[in-house]
mmCIF file of C-alpha atoms (C1' of nucleotides) in Angstrom:
data_model
loop_
_atom_site.group_PDB
_atom_site.id
_atom_site.type_symbol
_atom_site.label_atom_id
_atom_site.label_comp_id
_atom_site.label_asym_id
_atom_site.label_seq_id
_atom_site.Cartn_x
_atom_site.Cartn_y
_atom_site.Cartn_z
ATOM 1 C CA MET K 1 0.161 0.263 0.243
ATOM 2 C CA PHE K 2 2.615 2.503 0.911
ATOM 3 C CA SER K 3 6.127 2.486 -0.925
ATOM 4 C CA ARG K 4 8.193 0.885 1.359
ATOM 5 C CA SER K 5 10.456 4.589 1.900
ATOM 6 C CA SER K 6 7.381 5.612 2.995
ATOM 7 C CA LYS K 7 7.246 3.388 6.421
ATOM 8 C CA TYR K 8 10.712 3.964 6.638
ATOM 9 C CA ALA K 9 9.863 7.365 6.643
ATOM 10 C CA ILE K 10 6.819 7.517 8.713
ATOM 11 C CA LYS K 11 8.181 5.213 11.342
ATOM 12 C CA GLY K 12 10.881 7.716 11.658
ATOM 13 C CA VAL K 13 9.266 10.755 12.280
ATOM 14 C CA LEU K 14 7.249 9.545 14.488
ATOM 15 C CA TYR K 15 9.794 8.278 16.197
ATOM 16 C CA LEU K 16 11.578 11.519 16.380
ATOM 17 C CA ALA K 17 7.977 13.674 17.329
ATOM 18 C CA LEU K 18 8.074 10.334 20.053
ATOM 19 C CA HIS K 19 11.292 10.508 22.386
ATOM 20 C CA ALA K 20 13.649 13.996 20.848
ATOM 21 C CA SER K 21 13.569 17.176 20.921
ATOM 22 C CA VAL K 22 15.450 20.265 20.438
ATOM 23 C CA GLU K 23 17.159 19.699 23.914
ATOM 24 C CA ASN K 24 17.607 16.186 22.684
ATOM 25 C CA LYS K 25 17.696 15.171 19.039
ATOM 26 C CA ILE K 26 18.037 12.254 17.427
ATOM 27 C CA GLN K 27 21.387 11.088 14.863
ATOM 28 C CA ALA K 28 20.221 9.267 12.224
ATOM 29 C CA LYS K 29 22.384 6.674 12.565
ATOM 30 C CA ASP K 30 20.092 6.443 15.767
ATOM 31 C CA LEU K 31 17.100 6.113 14.087
ATOM 32 C CA SER K 32 18.545 2.686 12.183
ATOM 33 C CA ALA K 33 17.860 -0.143 14.713
ATOM 34 C CA PRO K 34 14.382 1.436 16.272
ATOM 35 C CA ILE K 35 12.822 1.053 13.041
ATOM 36 C CA ASN K 36 14.751 -1.356 11.940
ATOM 37 C CA ALA K 37 15.885 0.382 9.119
ATOM 38 C CA PRO K 38 19.081 0.858 7.162
ATOM 39 C CA ALA K 39 21.383 3.483 8.522
ATOM 40 C CA PRO K 40 21.623 5.151 5.262
ATOM 41 C CA TYR K 41 18.856 5.427 3.540
ATOM 42 C CA ILE K 42 16.726 6.254 6.914
ATOM 43 C CA ALA K 43 19.480 9.849 6.806
ATOM 44 C CA LYS K 44 18.776 9.817 3.067
ATOM 45 C CA LEU K 45 14.945 9.917 3.916
ATOM 46 C CA LEU K 46 15.377 12.218 6.861
ATOM 47 C CA GLN K 47 18.062 15.033 4.727
ATOM 48 C CA GLU K 48 14.646 14.774 1.763
ATOM 49 C CA LEU K 49 12.216 15.540 4.620
ATOM 50 C CA ALA K 50 14.192 17.935 6.363
ATOM 51 C CA ARG K 51 14.463 19.427 3.185
ATOM 52 C CA HIS K 52 10.220 20.285 3.053
ATOM 53 C CA ASN K 53 9.941 21.464 6.335
ATOM 54 C CA MET K 54 8.641 18.069 6.979
ATOM 55 C CA VAL K 55 11.604 17.630 10.568
ATOM 56 C CA SER K 56 14.148 20.235 12.240
ATOM 57 C CA SER K 57 17.922 18.930 11.223
ATOM 58 C CA VAL K 58 20.810 21.244 13.167
ATOM 59 C CA LYS K 59 24.349 20.539 11.586
ATOM 60 C CA GLY K 60 28.181 19.512 13.780
ATOM 61 C CA PRO K 61 28.193 18.144 17.165
ATOM 62 C CA HIS K 62 25.489 17.755 19.406
ATOM 63 C CA GLY K 63 23.646 18.200 16.150
ATOM 64 C CA GLY K 64 20.290 15.119 14.797
ATOM 65 C CA PHE K 65 17.510 15.243 14.165
ATOM 66 C CA TYR K 66 13.769 16.421 16.212
ATOM 67 C CA LEU K 67 9.894 18.036 15.534
ATOM 68 C CA ASP K 68 9.914 21.408 16.558
ATOM 69 C CA GLU K 69 5.312 21.962 16.732
ATOM 70 C CA VAL K 70 5.215 23.212 13.170
ATOM 71 C CA ASN K 71 6.308 19.393 11.754
ATOM 72 C CA LEU K 72 4.008 17.933 14.980
ATOM 73 C CA GLN K 73 1.266 20.139 12.842
ATOM 74 C CA MET K 74 1.642 17.686 9.944
ATOM 75 C CA ASN K 75 -0.143 14.907 8.521
ATOM 76 C CA ILE K 76 0.775 11.126 7.113
ATOM 77 C CA MET K 77 0.257 12.311 3.320
ATOM 78 C CA GLN K 78 1.978 14.872 2.930
ATOM 79 C CA ILE K 79 5.508 12.679 4.499
ATOM 80 C CA ILE K 80 3.538 9.944 1.725
ATOM 81 C CA GLU K 81 3.400 13.768 -0.875
ATOM 82 C CA ILE K 82 6.780 13.715 -0.458
ATOM 83 C CA ILE K 83 8.798 10.775 -0.526
ATOM 84 C CA ASP K 84 6.944 8.898 -3.077
ATOM 85 C CA GLY K 85 4.366 11.297 -5.070
ATOM 86 C CA GLU K 86 1.141 13.475 -4.820
ATOM 87 C CA ASP K 87 -0.942 11.449 -7.029
ATOM 88 C CA LYS K 88 0.376 7.870 -5.189
ATOM 89 C CA PHE K 89 -2.662 8.318 -4.254
ATOM 90 C CA ARG K 90 -4.877 9.501 -6.013
ATOM 91 C CA SER K 91 -4.884 8.285 -9.213
ATOM 92 C CA CYS K 92 -6.968 6.414 -11.122
ATOM 93 C CA LEU K 93 -7.107 1.910 -8.782
ATOM 94 C CA LEU K 94 -6.361 1.606 -12.542
ATOM 95 C CA SER K 95 -4.680 3.907 -13.465
ATOM 96 C CA LEU K 96 -7.848 4.792 -16.082
ATOM 97 C CA GLU K 97 -7.351 8.341 -17.645
ATOM 98 C CA GLN K 98 -11.333 8.779 -17.828
ATOM 99 C CA CYS K 99 -11.981 7.065 -14.627
ATOM 100 C CA ASN K 100 -14.318 10.120 -12.151
ATOM 101 C CA SER K 101 -17.247 9.633 -10.351
ATOM 102 C CA GLU K 102 -19.745 10.736 -12.787
ATOM 103 C CA ASN K 103 -17.972 7.950 -14.755
ATOM 104 C CA PRO K 104 -17.078 4.906 -12.758
ATOM 105 C CA CYS K 105 -13.937 1.750 -13.116
ATOM 106 C CA PRO K 106 -15.999 -1.064 -12.220
ATOM 107 C CA LEU K 107 -13.510 -1.477 -9.216
ATOM 108 C CA HIS K 108 -13.730 2.423 -8.257
ATOM 109 C CA ASN K 109 -17.973 2.274 -6.931
ATOM 110 C CA LEU K 110 -16.775 -0.792 -4.495
ATOM 111 C CA VAL K 111 -13.718 1.114 -2.746
ATOM 112 C CA GLY K 112 -14.158 4.659 -3.819
ATOM 113 C CA ASP K 113 -16.152 5.667 -0.764
ATOM 114 C CA GLN K 114 -13.064 3.581 2.226
ATOM 115 C CA LYS K 115 -10.649 5.653 -0.212
ATOM 116 C CA LEU K 116 -12.095 9.081 0.277
ATOM 117 C CA GLY K 117 -11.928 8.349 3.813
ATOM 118 C CA VAL K 118 -8.512 6.861 4.360
ATOM 119 C CA ILE K 119 -7.218 10.326 2.223
ATOM 120 C CA HIS K 120 -9.448 12.357 4.673
ATOM 121 C CA ASN K 121 -7.881 10.318 7.971
ATOM 122 C CA LEU K 122 -4.424 11.042 6.406
ATOM 123 C CA GLU K 123 -4.624 14.321 5.642
ATOM 124 C CA ASN K 124 -6.675 15.590 9.366
ATOM 125 C CA THR K 125 -4.002 13.794 11.791
ATOM 126 C CA THR K 126 -1.374 15.151 13.044
ATOM 127 C CA ILE K 127 1.634 13.700 13.934
ATOM 128 C CA LYS K 128 1.026 14.972 17.540
ATOM 129 C CA GLU K 129 -2.221 13.721 17.588
ATOM 130 C CA LEU K 130 -0.761 9.972 16.387
ATOM 131 C CA VAL K 131 1.738 10.115 19.009
ATOM 132 C CA ALA K 132 -0.638 11.163 22.021
ATOM 133 C CA ASP K 133 -2.050 8.095 20.954
ATOM 134 C CA VAL K 134 0.600 6.729 21.088
ATOM 135 C CA LYS K 135 1.807 8.020 24.984
ATOM 136 C CA GLN K 136 -1.918 7.179 26.152
ATOM 137 C CA GLY K 137 -0.915 3.159 25.417
ATOM 138 C CA ASN K 138 -4.237 3.572 22.513
ATOM 139 C CA SER K 139 -2.132 2.819 19.365
ATOM 140 C CA ILE K 140 2.057 1.264 19.851
ATOM 141 C CA LEU K 141 4.962 1.547 17.697
ATOM 142 C CA PRO K 142 8.271 -0.952 17.892
ATOM 143 C CA LEU K 143 10.409 -2.303 15.382
ATOM 144 C CA MET I 1 -1.966 0.701 -3.639
ATOM 145 C CA PHE I 2 -1.975 -2.116 -6.514
ATOM 146 C CA SER I 3 0.852 -3.535 -9.130
ATOM 147 C CA ARG I 4 1.117 -2.584 -12.127
ATOM 148 C CA SER I 5 0.822 -6.592 -12.204
ATOM 149 C CA SER I 6 -1.777 -6.546 -11.053
ATOM 150 C CA LYS I 7 -4.026 -3.412 -13.444
ATOM 151 C CA TYR I 8 -2.788 -5.309 -16.307
ATOM 152 C CA ALA I 9 -4.380 -8.482 -15.300
ATOM 153 C CA ILE I 10 -8.160 -7.874 -12.963
ATOM 154 C CA LYS I 11 -8.815 -5.304 -16.453
ATOM 155 C CA GLY I 12 -7.184 -8.241 -18.679
ATOM 156 C CA VAL I 13 -9.582 -10.834 -16.404
ATOM 157 C CA LEU I 14 -12.541 -7.890 -17.096
ATOM 158 C CA TYR I 15 -12.039 -7.499 -20.802
ATOM 159 C CA LEU I 16 -12.757 -10.797 -21.339
ATOM 160 C CA ALA I 17 -15.916 -10.684 -18.424
ATOM 161 C CA LEU I 18 -17.534 -7.926 -21.189
ATOM 162 C CA HIS I 19 -16.123 -9.694 -24.368
ATOM 163 C CA ALA I 20 -14.882 -13.487 -24.423
ATOM 164 C CA SER I 21 -17.240 -16.086 -24.886
ATOM 165 C CA VAL I 22 -16.599 -20.165 -25.736
ATOM 166 C CA GLU I 23 -16.961 -19.322 -28.806
ATOM 167 C CA ASN I 24 -15.425 -16.012 -28.877
ATOM 168 C CA LYS I 25 -11.949 -16.826 -27.346
ATOM 169 C CA ILE I 26 -9.927 -13.865 -27.473
ATOM 170 C CA GLN I 27 -6.523 -14.163 -27.412
ATOM 171 C CA ALA I 28 -2.911 -12.198 -25.564
ATOM 172 C CA LYS I 29 -1.876 -9.594 -28.749
ATOM 173 C CA ASP I 30 -5.328 -9.023 -28.547
ATOM 174 C CA LEU I 31 -5.835 -7.891 -25.931
ATOM 175 C CA SER I 32 -3.014 -5.222 -26.221
ATOM 176 C CA ALA I 33 -4.475 -2.794 -27.869
ATOM 177 C CA PRO I 34 -7.458 -2.317 -25.162
ATOM 178 C CA ILE I 35 -6.198 -2.608 -22.159
ATOM 179 C CA ASN I 36 -3.349 0.346 -22.809
ATOM 180 C CA ALA I 37 -0.635 -3.141 -21.767
ATOM 181 C CA PRO I 38 2.070 -5.197 -24.000
ATOM 182 C CA ALA I 39 1.148 -7.904 -25.681
ATOM 183 C CA PRO I 40 3.585 -9.425 -24.109
ATOM 184 C CA TYR I 41 3.771 -9.335 -20.843
ATOM 185 C CA ILE I 42 -0.063 -9.604 -21.003
ATOM 186 C CA ALA I 43 0.157 -12.776 -21.932
ATOM 187 C CA LYS I 44 2.678 -14.066 -19.384
ATOM 188 C CA LEU I 45 -0.452 -12.700 -16.515
ATOM 189 C CA LEU I 46 -2.990 -14.181 -18.377
ATOM 190 C CA GLN I 47 -1.083 -17.887 -18.889
ATOM 191 C CA GLU I 48 -0.360 -17.701 -15.058
ATOM 192 C CA LEU I 49 -3.806 -16.510 -13.787
ATOM 193 C CA ALA I 50 -4.720 -19.242 -16.195
ATOM 194 C CA ARG I 51 -2.443 -22.205 -14.441
ATOM 195 C CA HIS I 52 -4.861 -21.011 -10.866
ATOM 196 C CA ASN I 53 -8.436 -21.779 -13.390
ATOM 197 C CA MET I 54 -8.686 -17.906 -12.957
ATOM 198 C CA VAL I 55 -9.523 -17.966 -16.771
ATOM 199 C CA SER I 56 -9.762 -20.521 -18.908
ATOM 200 C CA SER I 57 -7.384 -21.273 -21.274
ATOM 201 C CA VAL I 58 -7.393 -23.282 -25.116
ATOM 202 C CA LYS I 59 -4.756 -23.660 -26.960
ATOM 203 C CA GLY I 60 -3.530 -24.283 -30.879
ATOM 204 C CA PRO I 61 -5.773 -22.615 -33.995
ATOM 205 C CA HIS I 62 -9.055 -20.929 -32.577
ATOM 206 C CA GLY I 63 -7.606 -20.882 -28.907
ATOM 207 C CA GLY I 64 -7.291 -17.950 -26.424
ATOM 208 C CA PHE I 65 -8.192 -16.697 -23.369
ATOM 209 C CA TYR I 66 -12.228 -17.137 -22.061
ATOM 210 C CA LEU I 67 -14.375 -16.929 -18.453
ATOM 211 C CA ASP I 68 -16.172 -19.953 -18.196
ATOM 212 C CA GLU I 69 -19.034 -19.682 -15.157
ATOM 213 C CA VAL I 70 -16.396 -20.621 -12.391
ATOM 214 C CA ASN I 71 -14.033 -18.016 -13.989
ATOM 215 C CA LEU I 72 -16.922 -15.704 -13.516
ATOM 216 C CA GLN I 73 -17.558 -15.494 -9.472
ATOM 217 C CA MET I 74 -13.879 -15.483 -8.976
ATOM 218 C CA ASN I 75 -13.422 -12.317 -7.165
ATOM 219 C CA ILE I 76 -10.751 -9.558 -7.414
ATOM 220 C CA MET I 77 -8.895 -10.129 -4.201
ATOM 221 C CA GLN I 78 -8.733 -13.535 -5.671
ATOM 222 C CA ILE I 79 -6.425 -11.889 -9.236
ATOM 223 C CA ILE I 80 -4.533 -9.757 -6.876
ATOM 224 C CA GLU I 81 -3.449 -13.025 -4.809
ATOM 225 C CA ILE I 82 -2.005 -14.694 -7.543
ATOM 226 C CA ILE I 83 0.118 -11.855 -8.907
ATOM 227 C CA ASP I 84 0.403 -10.013 -5.977
ATOM 228 C CA GLY I 85 1.244 -12.619 -3.119
ATOM 229 C CA GLU I 86 -1.278 -13.361 -0.160
ATOM 230 C CA ASP I 87 -0.290 -10.391 1.986
ATOM 231 C CA LYS I 88 0.415 -7.336 0.404
ATOM 232 C CA PHE I 89 -2.621 -5.981 1.223
ATOM 233 C CA ARG I 90 -2.881 -7.841 4.648
ATOM 234 C CA SER I 91 -0.377 -6.876 6.955
ATOM 235 C CA CYS I 92 0.136 -3.957 8.685
ATOM 236 C CA LEU I 93 0.277 -0.720 7.298
ATOM 237 C CA LEU I 94 3.966 0.069 8.254
ATOM 238 C CA SER I 95 4.319 -3.636 8.137
ATOM 239 C CA LEU I 96 5.158 -3.721 12.421
ATOM 240 C CA GLU I 97 4.654 -7.868 13.382
ATOM 241 C CA GLN I 98 4.151 -7.016 16.633
ATOM 242 C CA CYS I 99 0.388 -4.554 15.449
ATOM 243 C CA ASN I 100 -3.179 -6.079 15.750
ATOM 244 C CA SER I 101 -6.315 -5.316 16.688
ATOM 245 C CA GLU I 102 -4.961 -5.329 19.945
ATOM 246 C CA ASN I 103 -1.398 -4.087 19.116
ATOM 247 C CA PRO I 104 -2.398 -1.604 16.964
ATOM 248 C CA CYS I 105 0.583 -0.134 15.797
ATOM 249 C CA PRO I 106 -0.765 4.819 14.638
ATOM 250 C CA LEU I 107 -1.963 3.964 11.075
ATOM 251 C CA HIS I 108 -3.696 1.273 12.432
ATOM 252 C CA ASN I 109 -6.976 3.100 13.550
ATOM 253 C CA LEU I 110 -7.384 5.501 11.331
ATOM 254 C CA VAL I 111 -7.422 3.333 8.335
ATOM 255 C CA GLY I 112 -7.741 -0.059 9.562
ATOM 256 C CA ASP I 113 -11.637 0.108 9.066
ATOM 257 C CA GLN I 114 -11.411 1.075 5.588
ATOM 258 C CA LYS I 115 -8.766 -1.382 4.739
ATOM 259 C CA LEU I 116 -11.049 -3.804 6.616
ATOM 260 C CA GLY I 117 -14.537 -2.721 4.554
ATOM 261 C CA VAL I 118 -11.417 -2.956 0.946
ATOM 262 C CA ILE I 119 -10.730 -6.201 2.114
ATOM 263 C CA HIS I 120 -14.250 -7.165 2.455
ATOM 264 C CA ASN I 121 -15.703 -5.798 -0.675
ATOM 265 C CA LEU I 122 -13.057 -7.518 -2.856
ATOM 266 C CA GLU I 123 -13.840 -10.636 -1.465
ATOM 267 C CA ASN I 124 -17.453 -10.446 -1.698
ATOM 268 C CA THR I 125 -18.032 -9.100 -5.568
ATOM 269 C CA THR I 126 -17.548 -11.293 -8.667
ATOM 270 C CA ILE I 127 -16.300 -10.733 -11.731
ATOM 271 C CA LYS I 128 -19.827 -11.231 -13.007
ATOM 272 C CA GLU I 129 -21.400 -9.044 -11.180
ATOM 273 C CA LEU I 130 -19.191 -6.536 -11.458
ATOM 274 C CA VAL I 131 -19.477 -7.239 -15.395
ATOM 275 C CA ALA I 132 -23.340 -6.907 -14.522
ATOM 276 C CA ASP I 133 -22.701 -3.112 -13.249
ATOM 277 C CA VAL I 134 -20.748 -2.296 -16.970
ATOM 278 C CA LYS I 135 -23.654 -3.828 -18.527
ATOM 279 C CA GLN I 136 -26.258 -1.812 -16.843
ATOM 280 C CA GLY I 137 -23.935 1.238 -17.492
ATOM 281 C CA ASN I 138 -23.334 1.607 -14.204
ATOM 282 C CA SER I 139 -19.210 1.343 -14.668
ATOM 283 C CA ILE I 140 -16.600 1.781 -17.582
ATOM 284 C CA LEU I 141 -14.096 -0.030 -18.910
ATOM 285 C CA PRO I 142 -11.751 1.607 -21.295
ATOM 286 C CA LEU I 143 -8.293 1.582 -22.232
ATOM 287 C "C1'" DT J 1 -0.161 -37.258 -40.964
ATOM 288 C "C1'" DC J 2 1.549 -32.683 -41.500
ATOM 289 C "C1'" DT J 3 1.007 -27.520 -40.994
ATOM 290 C "C1'" DT J 4 -0.856 -24.017 -38.735
ATOM 291 C "C1'" DA J 5 -1.451 -20.972 -35.206
ATOM 292 C "C1'" DA J 6 -1.900 -20.334 -30.666
ATOM 293 C "C1'" DA J 7 -0.903 -21.077 -24.932
ATOM 294 C "C1'" DT J 8 2.835 -22.642 -21.985
ATOM 295 C "C1'" DA J 9 8.144 -22.665 -19.603
ATOM 296 C "C1'" DT J 10 12.340 -20.121 -19.416
ATOM 297 C "C1'" DG J 11 15.273 -17.113 -19.088
ATOM 298 C "C1'" DA J 12 17.258 -12.179 -21.190
ATOM 299 C "C1'" DC J 13 16.645 -7.941 -20.409
ATOM 300 C "C1'" DG J 14 15.611 -2.879 -18.738
ATOM 301 C "C1'" DA J 15 13.785 0.468 -15.792
ATOM 302 C "C1'" DA J 16 13.000 1.787 -10.910
ATOM 303 C "C1'" DT J 17 13.489 1.403 -6.699
ATOM 304 C "C1'" DA J 18 16.416 0.397 -2.638
ATOM 305 C "C1'" DT J 19 20.539 0.430 -0.993
ATOM 306 C "C1'" DC J 20 25.203 1.955 0.078
ATOM 307 C "C1'" DA J 21 29.966 4.515 0.076
ATOM 308 C "C1'" DT J 22 32.265 9.041 -0.667
ATOM 309 C "C1'" DG J 23 33.316 13.204 -0.258
ATOM 310 C "C1'" DT J 24 31.496 17.912 1.252
ATOM 311 C "C1'" DT J 25 29.444 21.671 4.150
ATOM 312 C "C1'" DT J 26 28.305 23.483 8.965
ATOM 313 C "C1'" DT J 27 28.932 24.186 13.822
ATOM 314 C "C1'" DT J 28 29.992 23.340 18.415
ATOM 315 C "C1'" DC J 29 34.017 22.764 21.528
ATOM 316 C "C1'" DG J 30 38.954 22.909 23.387
ATOM 317 C "C1'" DC N 1 42.104 28.853 15.071
ATOM 318 C "C1'" DG N 2 41.846 23.909 13.908
ATOM 319 C "C1'" DA N 3 40.121 19.488 15.142
ATOM 320 C "C1'" DA N 4 36.006 16.295 15.483
ATOM 321 C "C1'" DA N 5 30.847 15.449 14.615
ATOM 322 C "C1'" DA N 6 27.620 15.986 12.924
ATOM 323 C "C1'" DA N 7 23.777 16.773 8.821
ATOM 324 C "C1'" DC N 8 24.406 17.158 2.984
ATOM 325 C "C1'" DA N 9 24.634 16.286 -1.412
ATOM 326 C "C1'" DT N 10 25.768 13.288 -4.598
ATOM 327 C "C1'" DG N 11 26.758 9.400 -6.851
ATOM 328 C "C1'" DA N 12 27.993 3.967 -7.453
ATOM 329 C "C1'" DT N 13 25.757 -0.927 -6.669
ATOM 330 C "C1'" DA N 14 22.111 -4.275 -5.762
ATOM 331 C "C1'" DT N 15 17.420 -6.061 -5.307
ATOM 332 C "C1'" DT N 16 13.636 -6.010 -7.046
ATOM 333 C "C1'" DC N 17 9.743 -5.101 -10.732
ATOM 334 C "C1'" DG N 18 8.175 -5.053 -15.617
ATOM 335 C "C1'" DT N 19 9.012 -6.006 -20.036
ATOM 336 C "C1'" DC N 20 9.937 -8.500 -24.042
ATOM 337 C "C1'" DA N 21 12.443 -12.644 -27.045
ATOM 338 C "C1'" DT N 22 12.577 -18.076 -28.149
ATOM 339 C "C1'" DA N 23 11.819 -22.541 -27.918
ATOM 340 C "C1'" DT N 24 8.417 -25.648 -26.602
ATOM 341 C "C1'" DT N 25 3.168 -28.702 -26.440
ATOM 342 C "C1'" DT N 26 -0.904 -29.013 -27.693
ATOM 343 C "C1'" DA N 27 -4.655 -28.706 -30.979
ATOM 344 C "C1'" DA N 28 -7.099 -27.716 -35.672
ATOM 345 C "C1'" DG N 29 -7.943 -28.582 -39.692
ATOM 346 C "C1'" DA N 30 -6.327 -29.756 -45.382
#
DNA sequence: TCTTAAATATGACGAATATCATGTTTTTCG
DNA sequence: CGAAAAACATGATATTCGTCATATTTAAGA
């Protein structure tokens, strides 16, 4: 459903949101183990996210990654769009150009409503809210 | 959401269901244009589907592919499982081993219900019903 | 029975994605 | 300042997935 890159990115962001802060930045190499992703790869992804202001970073000694209040207001859909591109999610299930709500493809009616629901939820829940959920024990974030 | 292979396969099956029959079989190379997929590739996919009894085929002159009544009772999920594998769809969104309804990952609560809905719909609608929808003008099947 | 037309089986090629490696820039600290 | 520690930038390699090509098998019809 998501690309592997997106999964790593999402896990990385959530982990940072949960465990990092301005006073306690986390380095790329220290993210590798807890989210179960190769270190150089997660580093590259975090840089891409930083370039798009999804995460904050500082260079040099005692540098690393963290999320500031602005970053915490971002949502999962934005991560996916940065990593996988805009329309990976929104396009027709069969990649039919002519497909839309007026001229739906056979699968459109079958799963269209759920798809819209998924998109809506991914867009309208902030990282902060997701992390609050973890803190309250309503969800978990292991490897 | 689906792999390109799955999309080709689904379009191929739907096209066959709509236009082919025992008396009027369709060859792989004649599927290429209408579903906008490379001929050798769709041939390979159809063979895989035939091996799993998702479509019917006969060799030799006047041979080709079509769907019999049994094939028409199959559903989209079965196509996806044959082409992409069993758990591509059912596994956790973040590929977390420990994630399940009791121990949900942060995304689980967010889209879990919709995901179950999608799976249910894909499993419980037959090819025949989808094609009936097209015949009635409720959906379309272009390139 | 021989030729031909189709699916089938297998593998080679290419492109996209995931992974790794190297060097450069920035910042802290002695 | 100068050295070290980190992100940053770029590109190289590997693996997966999509595409293509070739040879084999099966069945129809003359």
